[in-house]
Short mmCIF file of C-alpha atoms and ligand atoms in Angstrom, two decimals:
data_model
loop_
_atom_site.label_atom_id
_atom_site.label_comp_id
_atom_site.label_asym_id
_atom_site.label_seq_id
_atom_site.Cartn_x
_atom_site.Cartn_y
_atom_site.Cartn_z
CA MET A 1 -4.00 -26.27 9.22
CA ASN A 2 -5.75 -23.50 11.26
CA GLU A 3 -4.57 -20.47 9.58
CA LYS A 4 -6.40 -17.07 10.36
CA LEU A 5 -6.66 -14.16 7.95
CA LYS A 6 -5.20 -11.10 9.64
CA ILE A 7 -7.28 -8.01 8.98
CA ALA A 8 -5.93 -4.56 9.73
CA VAL A 9 -8.56 -1.92 10.63
CA GLN A 10 -8.28 1.65 11.83
CA LYS A 11 -8.02 1.69 15.66
CA SER A 12 -9.70 4.88 16.32
CA GLY A 13 -10.98 7.40 13.68
CA ARG A 14 -13.73 7.85 11.14
CA LEU A 15 -13.50 4.48 9.62
CA SER A 16 -13.27 2.23 12.81
CA GLU A 17 -16.91 1.82 13.61
CA LYS A 18 -18.10 1.14 10.00
CA SER A 19 -15.28 -1.26 9.49
CA LEU A 20 -16.29 -3.47 12.34
CA GLU A 21 -20.03 -3.13 11.44
CA ILE A 22 -19.27 -4.81 8.04
CA PHE A 23 -17.87 -7.84 9.92
CA ARG A 24 -20.95 -7.86 12.25
CA GLU A 25 -23.32 -7.82 9.40
CA CYS A 26 -21.39 -10.65 7.84
CA GLY A 27 -22.13 -12.62 10.90
CA ILE A 28 -18.45 -12.65 12.19
CA LYS A 29 -18.28 -12.10 15.86
CA ILE A 30 -15.60 -9.66 17.13
CA PRO A 31 -15.17 -9.35 20.80
CA ASN A 32 -15.70 -5.80 22.13
CA SER A 33 -12.22 -4.58 22.11
CA SER A 34 -11.71 -0.80 22.35
CA GLN A 35 -8.56 -1.22 24.58
CA LYS A 36 -6.98 -4.13 22.59
CA LEU A 37 -4.56 -3.96 19.67
CA ARG A 38 -5.63 -7.38 18.35
CA THR A 39 -8.53 -9.71 18.71
CA VAL A 40 -9.80 -12.97 17.25
CA SER A 41 -13.15 -13.88 16.01
CA SER A 42 -14.96 -16.78 17.83
CA ASN A 43 -16.87 -18.01 14.82
CA PHE A 44 -14.73 -17.09 11.65
CA PRO A 45 -10.92 -17.71 11.01
CA VAL A 46 -9.95 -13.97 11.31
CA GLU A 47 -7.70 -11.97 13.65
CA ILE A 48 -8.33 -8.23 13.76
CA LEU A 49 -5.23 -5.90 14.10
CA PHE A 50 -6.05 -2.29 15.20
CA LEU A 51 -3.64 0.26 13.66
CA ARG A 52 -3.24 3.85 12.53
CA ASP A 53 -4.65 4.06 8.99
CA ASP A 54 -1.35 5.49 7.75
CA ASP A 55 0.39 2.18 8.68
CA ILE A 56 -1.91 -0.24 7.03
CA PRO A 57 -0.53 -0.11 3.53
CA GLN A 58 2.91 -0.96 4.87
CA TYR A 59 1.86 -3.64 7.14
CA VAL A 60 -0.19 -5.26 4.27
CA GLU A 61 2.68 -5.04 1.88
CA GLN A 62 4.97 -6.65 4.30
CA ASN A 63 2.38 -9.39 5.23
CA VAL A 64 2.11 -8.35 8.92
CA ALA A 65 -1.61 -8.07 8.07
CA ASP A 66 -3.05 -10.06 5.02
CA ILE A 67 -5.89 -7.51 4.24
CA GLY A 68 -6.79 -4.11 5.37
CA ILE A 69 -9.55 -1.49 5.31
CA LEU A 70 -8.76 2.22 4.78
CA GLY A 71 -9.51 5.17 2.69
CA GLU A 72 -8.29 4.67 -0.81
CA ASN A 73 -6.64 8.14 -0.47
CA GLU A 74 -4.20 6.51 1.96
CA VAL A 75 -3.46 3.74 -0.51
CA TRP A 76 -2.66 6.32 -3.31
CA GLU A 77 -0.49 8.46 -0.95
CA LYS A 78 1.48 5.50 0.56
CA ASN A 79 2.02 3.81 -2.93
CA ARG A 80 2.86 0.42 -1.50
CA ASN A 81 2.65 -2.80 -3.33
CA VAL A 82 -0.94 -3.83 -2.35
CA HIS A 83 -3.91 -4.71 -4.38
CA VAL A 84 -7.35 -2.91 -3.99
CA VAL A 85 -9.89 -5.71 -3.90
CA ARG A 86 -13.10 -3.70 -3.56
CA LYS A 87 -14.79 -0.56 -2.57
CA LEU A 88 -16.74 -0.70 0.50
CA GLY A 89 -19.42 2.02 0.24
CA PHE A 90 -18.61 4.37 3.17
CA GLY A 91 -16.04 6.95 4.12
CA ASP A 92 -16.84 9.00 1.01
CA CYS A 93 -14.84 12.13 0.75
CA ARG A 94 -12.93 14.02 -1.92
CA LEU A 95 -9.38 15.46 -2.22
CA SER A 96 -9.47 19.01 -3.17
CA LEU A 97 -7.54 22.25 -3.63
CA ALA A 98 -8.95 25.26 -1.64
CA VAL A 99 -7.83 28.83 -1.59
CA PRO A 100 -8.78 31.91 0.62
CA LYS A 101 -12.41 32.78 -0.28
CA ASP A 102 -11.74 36.24 -1.43
CA GLU A 103 -9.05 35.19 -3.98
CA ASN A 104 -9.92 35.60 -7.52
CA TYR A 105 -9.40 31.93 -8.69
CA THR A 106 -8.97 32.04 -12.50
CA GLY A 107 -8.16 28.30 -13.08
CA LEU A 108 -5.32 25.92 -12.58
CA ASN A 109 -2.69 28.61 -13.67
CA TYR A 110 -3.63 30.44 -10.48
CA LEU A 111 -1.74 27.76 -8.68
CA ASN A 112 1.49 28.13 -10.35
CA HIS A 113 4.33 29.16 -8.01
CA LYS A 114 2.11 29.01 -4.94
CA LYS A 115 2.78 27.47 -1.64
CA ILE A 116 0.33 24.65 -0.92
CA ALA A 117 -0.01 22.93 2.42
CA THR A 118 -1.12 19.32 2.66
CA SER A 119 -0.80 15.80 4.23
CA TYR A 120 -0.96 14.30 0.78
CA PRO A 121 2.34 15.36 -0.86
CA ARG A 122 2.45 12.45 -3.38
CA ILE A 123 -1.03 12.90 -4.69
CA LEU A 124 -0.61 16.58 -4.96
CA ASN A 125 2.77 16.21 -6.65
CA GLU A 126 1.26 13.76 -9.24
CA PHE A 127 -1.59 16.08 -9.90
CA CYS A 128 0.82 19.12 -10.41
CA ARG A 129 3.06 17.09 -12.69
CA LYS A 130 0.22 16.00 -14.91
CA ASN A 131 -1.00 19.60 -15.19
CA GLN A 132 2.43 21.13 -15.65
CA LEU A 133 2.08 23.15 -12.52
CA GLU A 134 5.20 24.32 -10.45
CA VAL A 135 4.16 24.63 -6.93
CA GLU A 136 5.88 24.49 -3.57
CA ILE A 137 4.45 21.75 -1.44
CA GLU A 138 4.42 22.23 2.39
CA GLU A 139 3.92 18.87 4.04
CA ILE A 140 2.07 19.15 7.40
CA SER A 141 0.37 16.21 9.32
CA GLY A 142 -2.81 17.91 10.52
CA SER A 143 -4.92 21.07 10.86
CA VAL A 144 -4.15 21.73 7.21
CA GLU A 145 -7.03 24.19 6.92
CA ILE A 146 -5.45 26.96 9.17
CA ALA A 147 -2.12 27.06 7.07
CA PRO A 148 -3.29 30.02 4.81
CA SER A 149 -4.60 32.10 7.77
CA ILE A 150 -1.28 31.68 9.75
CA GLY A 151 0.87 32.51 6.66
CA LEU A 152 2.25 28.96 6.19
CA ALA A 153 0.91 28.65 2.73
CA ASN A 154 -1.21 30.24 0.07
CA CYS A 155 -3.64 27.41 -0.45
CA ILE A 156 -4.27 23.80 0.81
CA PHE A 157 -4.79 20.48 -0.65
CA ASP A 158 -6.99 18.26 1.74
CA ILE A 159 -9.85 15.93 2.40
CA VAL A 160 -13.36 17.58 2.08
CA SER A 161 -16.63 15.95 2.82
CA SER A 162 -19.34 18.31 3.84
CA GLY A 163 -17.16 21.37 3.21
CA SER A 164 -17.99 23.07 6.49
CA THR A 165 -14.40 23.03 7.80
CA LEU A 166 -13.30 25.06 4.66
CA LEU A 167 -16.06 27.44 5.21
CA THR A 168 -15.29 28.02 8.91
CA ASN A 169 -11.54 28.63 7.99
CA GLY A 170 -12.46 31.26 5.22
CA LEU A 171 -11.52 28.96 2.41
CA LYS A 172 -13.25 28.01 -0.93
CA GLU A 173 -12.83 24.64 -2.70
CA VAL A 174 -11.62 25.29 -6.32
CA GLU A 175 -10.60 21.91 -7.74
CA THR A 176 -11.48 18.43 -6.92
CA VAL A 177 -8.57 16.16 -7.59
CA ALA A 178 -9.91 12.77 -6.62
CA GLN A 179 -13.01 11.11 -5.04
CA SER A 180 -12.12 8.51 -2.33
CA GLU A 181 -13.95 5.88 -0.08
CA ALA A 182 -13.10 3.16 2.20
CA VAL A 183 -11.58 0.09 0.26
CA LEU A 184 -10.43 -3.40 1.14
CA ILE A 185 -6.89 -4.05 0.20
CA LYS A 186 -4.91 -7.27 0.12
CA SER A 187 -1.23 -8.41 0.19
CA PRO A 188 0.03 -9.58 -3.27
CA ASP A 189 1.08 -12.89 -2.07
CA LEU A 190 -1.62 -14.57 0.18
CA SER A 191 -1.32 -18.35 0.83
CA GLU A 192 -3.81 -20.49 -0.90
CA GLU A 193 -5.53 -21.04 2.39
CA LYS A 194 -5.85 -17.25 3.33
CA GLN A 195 -7.00 -16.50 -0.13
CA GLU A 196 -9.70 -19.14 0.40
CA ILE A 197 -10.72 -17.43 3.73
CA LEU A 198 -10.74 -14.06 1.82
CA ASN A 199 -13.07 -15.48 -0.79
CA ARG A 200 -15.55 -16.52 1.89
CA LEU A 201 -15.34 -13.20 3.46
CA LEU A 202 -15.81 -11.34 0.16
CA PHE A 203 -18.80 -13.48 -0.65
CA ARG A 204 -20.38 -12.30 2.66
CA ILE A 205 -19.52 -8.63 2.08
CA GLN A 206 -20.97 -8.84 -1.35
CA ALA A 207 -24.28 -10.08 0.12
CA VAL A 208 -24.25 -7.38 2.67
CA MET A 209 -23.57 -4.65 0.30
CA ARG A 210 -26.24 -5.80 -2.21
CA SER A 211 -28.64 -5.87 0.62
CA ARG A 212 -27.82 -2.24 1.59
CA GLU A 213 -28.39 -1.14 -1.94
CA ASN A 214 -31.61 -3.10 -2.65
CA LYS A 215 -35.21 -3.09 -1.26
CA TYR A 216 -37.98 -5.63 -1.36
CA ILE A 217 -41.03 -4.14 -3.16
CA LEU A 218 -44.58 -5.38 -2.68
CA LEU A 219 -47.59 -3.88 -4.34
CA ASN A 220 -51.14 -4.62 -5.48
CA ALA A 221 -52.11 -3.97 -9.01
CA PRO A 222 -55.28 -4.32 -11.22
CA ASN A 223 -54.70 -7.28 -13.61
CA HIS A 224 -54.84 -5.38 -16.73
CA ALA A 225 -51.75 -3.11 -15.53
CA VAL A 226 -49.55 -6.21 -14.45
CA SER A 227 -47.50 -6.57 -17.68
CA GLN A 228 -46.91 -2.72 -17.72
CA ILE A 229 -45.83 -2.71 -14.11
CA ILE A 230 -43.49 -5.59 -14.38
CA SER A 231 -41.85 -4.12 -17.47
CA ILE A 232 -40.59 -1.14 -14.94
CA LEU A 233 -39.72 -3.39 -12.26
CA PRO A 234 -36.57 -5.50 -12.80
CA GLY A 235 -36.65 -8.20 -10.12
CA MET A 236 -33.62 -10.67 -9.55
CA LYS A 237 -34.95 -12.96 -12.20
CA SER A 238 -38.35 -11.59 -12.91
CA PRO A 239 -41.05 -10.22 -10.60
CA THR A 240 -43.30 -12.67 -8.73
CA VAL A 241 -46.98 -12.13 -9.56
CA LEU A 242 -49.68 -13.83 -7.26
CA PRO A 243 -53.53 -13.58 -7.50
CA LEU A 244 -55.23 -11.60 -4.73
CA ALA A 245 -58.29 -13.05 -3.15
CA GLN A 246 -60.16 -10.13 -4.68
CA GLU A 247 -61.18 -10.92 -8.24
CA GLY A 248 -59.05 -8.85 -10.93
CA TRP A 249 -56.22 -8.08 -8.71
CA SER A 250 -52.67 -9.25 -8.33
CA SER A 251 -49.87 -8.87 -5.87
CA ILE A 252 -46.38 -8.10 -7.37
CA HIS A 253 -43.28 -8.79 -5.58
CA SER A 254 -39.81 -7.69 -6.78
CA VAL A 255 -36.40 -6.22 -5.74
CA ILE A 256 -35.35 -2.70 -6.54
CA THR A 257 -32.80 -0.10 -5.59
CA GLU A 258 -34.02 2.65 -3.47
CA GLU A 259 -33.04 5.22 -6.07
CA ARG A 260 -34.92 3.39 -8.91
CA PHE A 261 -37.97 3.31 -6.65
CA TRP A 262 -38.16 7.02 -6.20
CA GLU A 263 -37.78 7.26 -10.02
CA ILE A 264 -40.69 4.98 -10.77
CA ILE A 265 -43.15 5.85 -7.91
CA ASP A 266 -45.23 8.21 -9.84
CA GLU A 267 -45.50 5.75 -12.90
CA LEU A 268 -46.54 3.04 -10.60
CA LYS A 269 -49.21 5.03 -9.15
CA ALA A 270 -50.51 6.22 -12.41
CA LEU A 271 -50.70 2.56 -13.42
CA GLY A 272 -53.11 1.87 -10.50
CA ALA A 273 -50.62 0.33 -7.99
CA GLN A 274 -51.89 0.39 -4.52
CA GLY A 275 -50.73 -0.76 -0.94
CA ILE A 276 -47.05 -0.37 -2.06
CA LEU A 277 -44.61 -1.68 0.66
CA ILE A 278 -40.85 -1.18 0.56
CA ILE A 279 -39.07 -3.58 2.99
CA PRO A 280 -35.21 -3.82 3.86
CA ILE A 281 -33.50 -6.85 2.87
CA GLU A 282 -31.29 -8.54 5.44
CA LYS A 283 -28.90 -10.38 3.08
CA MET A 284 -29.02 -10.70 -0.77
CA ILE A 285 -27.30 -13.62 -2.54
CA VAL A 286 -27.92 -13.78 -6.29
O1 PRT B 1 -5.34 8.12 13.80
P1 PRT B 1 -5.36 7.74 12.27
O2 PRT B 1 -4.17 8.06 11.52
O3 PRT B 1 -5.69 6.37 12.13
O4 PRT B 1 -6.47 8.72 11.74
P2 PRT B 1 -6.49 9.90 10.91
O5 PRT B 1 -6.73 11.06 11.85
O6 PRT B 1 -5.46 9.99 9.93
O7 PRT B 1 -7.87 9.69 9.93
P3 PRT B 1 -9.40 9.99 10.09
O8 PRT B 1 -9.96 9.15 11.10
O9 PRT B 1 -9.61 11.51 10.24
O10 PRT B 1 -9.86 9.68 8.67
C1 PRT B 1 -9.69 8.35 8.13
C2 PRT B 1 -10.23 8.28 6.71
O11 PRT B 1 -11.50 8.75 6.66
C3 PRT B 1 -9.58 9.29 5.73
O12 PRT B 1 -8.40 8.76 5.23
C4 PRT B 1 -10.43 9.31 4.69
O13 PRT B 1 -10.43 8.27 3.77
C5 PRT B 1 -11.95 9.25 5.39
N1 PRT B 1 -12.67 10.48 5.42
C6 PRT B 1 -13.90 10.86 5.09
C7 PRT B 1 -12.26 11.62 6.03
C8 PRT B 1 -13.10 12.61 6.04
N2 PRT B 1 -14.24 11.98 5.47
C9 PRT B 1 -13.08 13.91 6.55
N3 PRT B 1 -14.00 14.64 6.40
N4 PRT B 1 -11.01 12.06 6.60
C10 PRT B 1 -10.86 13.31 7.18
N5 PRT B 1 -11.86 14.19 7.06
C11 PRT B 1 -11.40 15.50 7.78
C12 PRT B 1 -10.66 16.49 6.80
O14 PRT B 1 -9.19 16.25 7.03
C13 PRT B 1 -10.97 17.86 7.24
O15 PRT B 1 -10.10 18.21 8.28
O16 PRT B 1 -12.53 16.28 8.11
C14 PRT B 1 -12.32 17.69 7.70
C15 PRT B 1 -13.26 18.14 6.58
O17 PRT B 1 -14.55 17.62 6.91
P4 PRT B 1 -15.75 18.52 6.36
O18 PRT B 1 -17.03 17.62 6.52
O19 PRT B 1 -15.79 19.80 7.31
O20 PRT B 1 -15.55 18.87 4.93
ZN1 ZN B 2 -3.95 8.70 9.66
#
């Protein structure tokens, strides 16, 4: 059999480019296809369907697509029968409540009996139910931030990332309800063959994501400091230590997250480490 895994990605929007970039980094060739609604990879058994992100949960639930990439916020809002397989590390944002900046926000009770404009009525409704708030939800599909200034609502509930849209519309963020990022979802009933293709794809995605988070570190150290240095450098199994041509010195190689590197750089220098190199990793399989 020659089944292909059908993958739904956003046609044009904030997640489109990054979704296709993951496949490229996984070595999966996707023809350049800005005008097309579907395309097939030439070297991996997948077919890409380009859709509006709002429609992806429904299509995956109904097996029109087998898997999809979209913001987790849309998965929560649409509440379809799909499984979130993994987070993908891009498209980070939060779902927040915001009020006009001059309002004296006193806490959740402030929201009682207010009119709130949003494109995410289900998530907002759930939040209000949990917090025993009675609000009027005004559902609109876009430009939510202007709702208070044109008198449509008192407050808004929307996606925020840098916060600059709120600022330019005279609003302030008062409650963060959820944090979201792009996720990979799958249909609850994939054939064995399609699950097998998905497993191969996930193995590659894992290697790509690990490589993004980790760096290869190389440094030279006096022999007397080697054991202290390796105690602060984790490495995949344990760091590699090689003698340098210069007597009394070693070269230490390891793998480290960028964040951890900045945490320990001063310690490394204090222990006498020199010639420290940090090198990107192309793929990482553990
Ligand atoms: O056409 P289609 O329906 O496919 O696209 P869309 O217009 O519904 O979605 P799109 O492309 O705007 O966003 C797709 C997904 O990107 C969202 O579902 C989120 O998961 C994620 N994402 C990440 C964001 C943002 N950041 C974001 N900043 N989605 C929207 N915004 C908007 C937000 O609505 C607000 O208007 O950007 C504005 C706020 O940005 P800041 O930086 O000013 O705070
Ligand atoms: Zn959308």
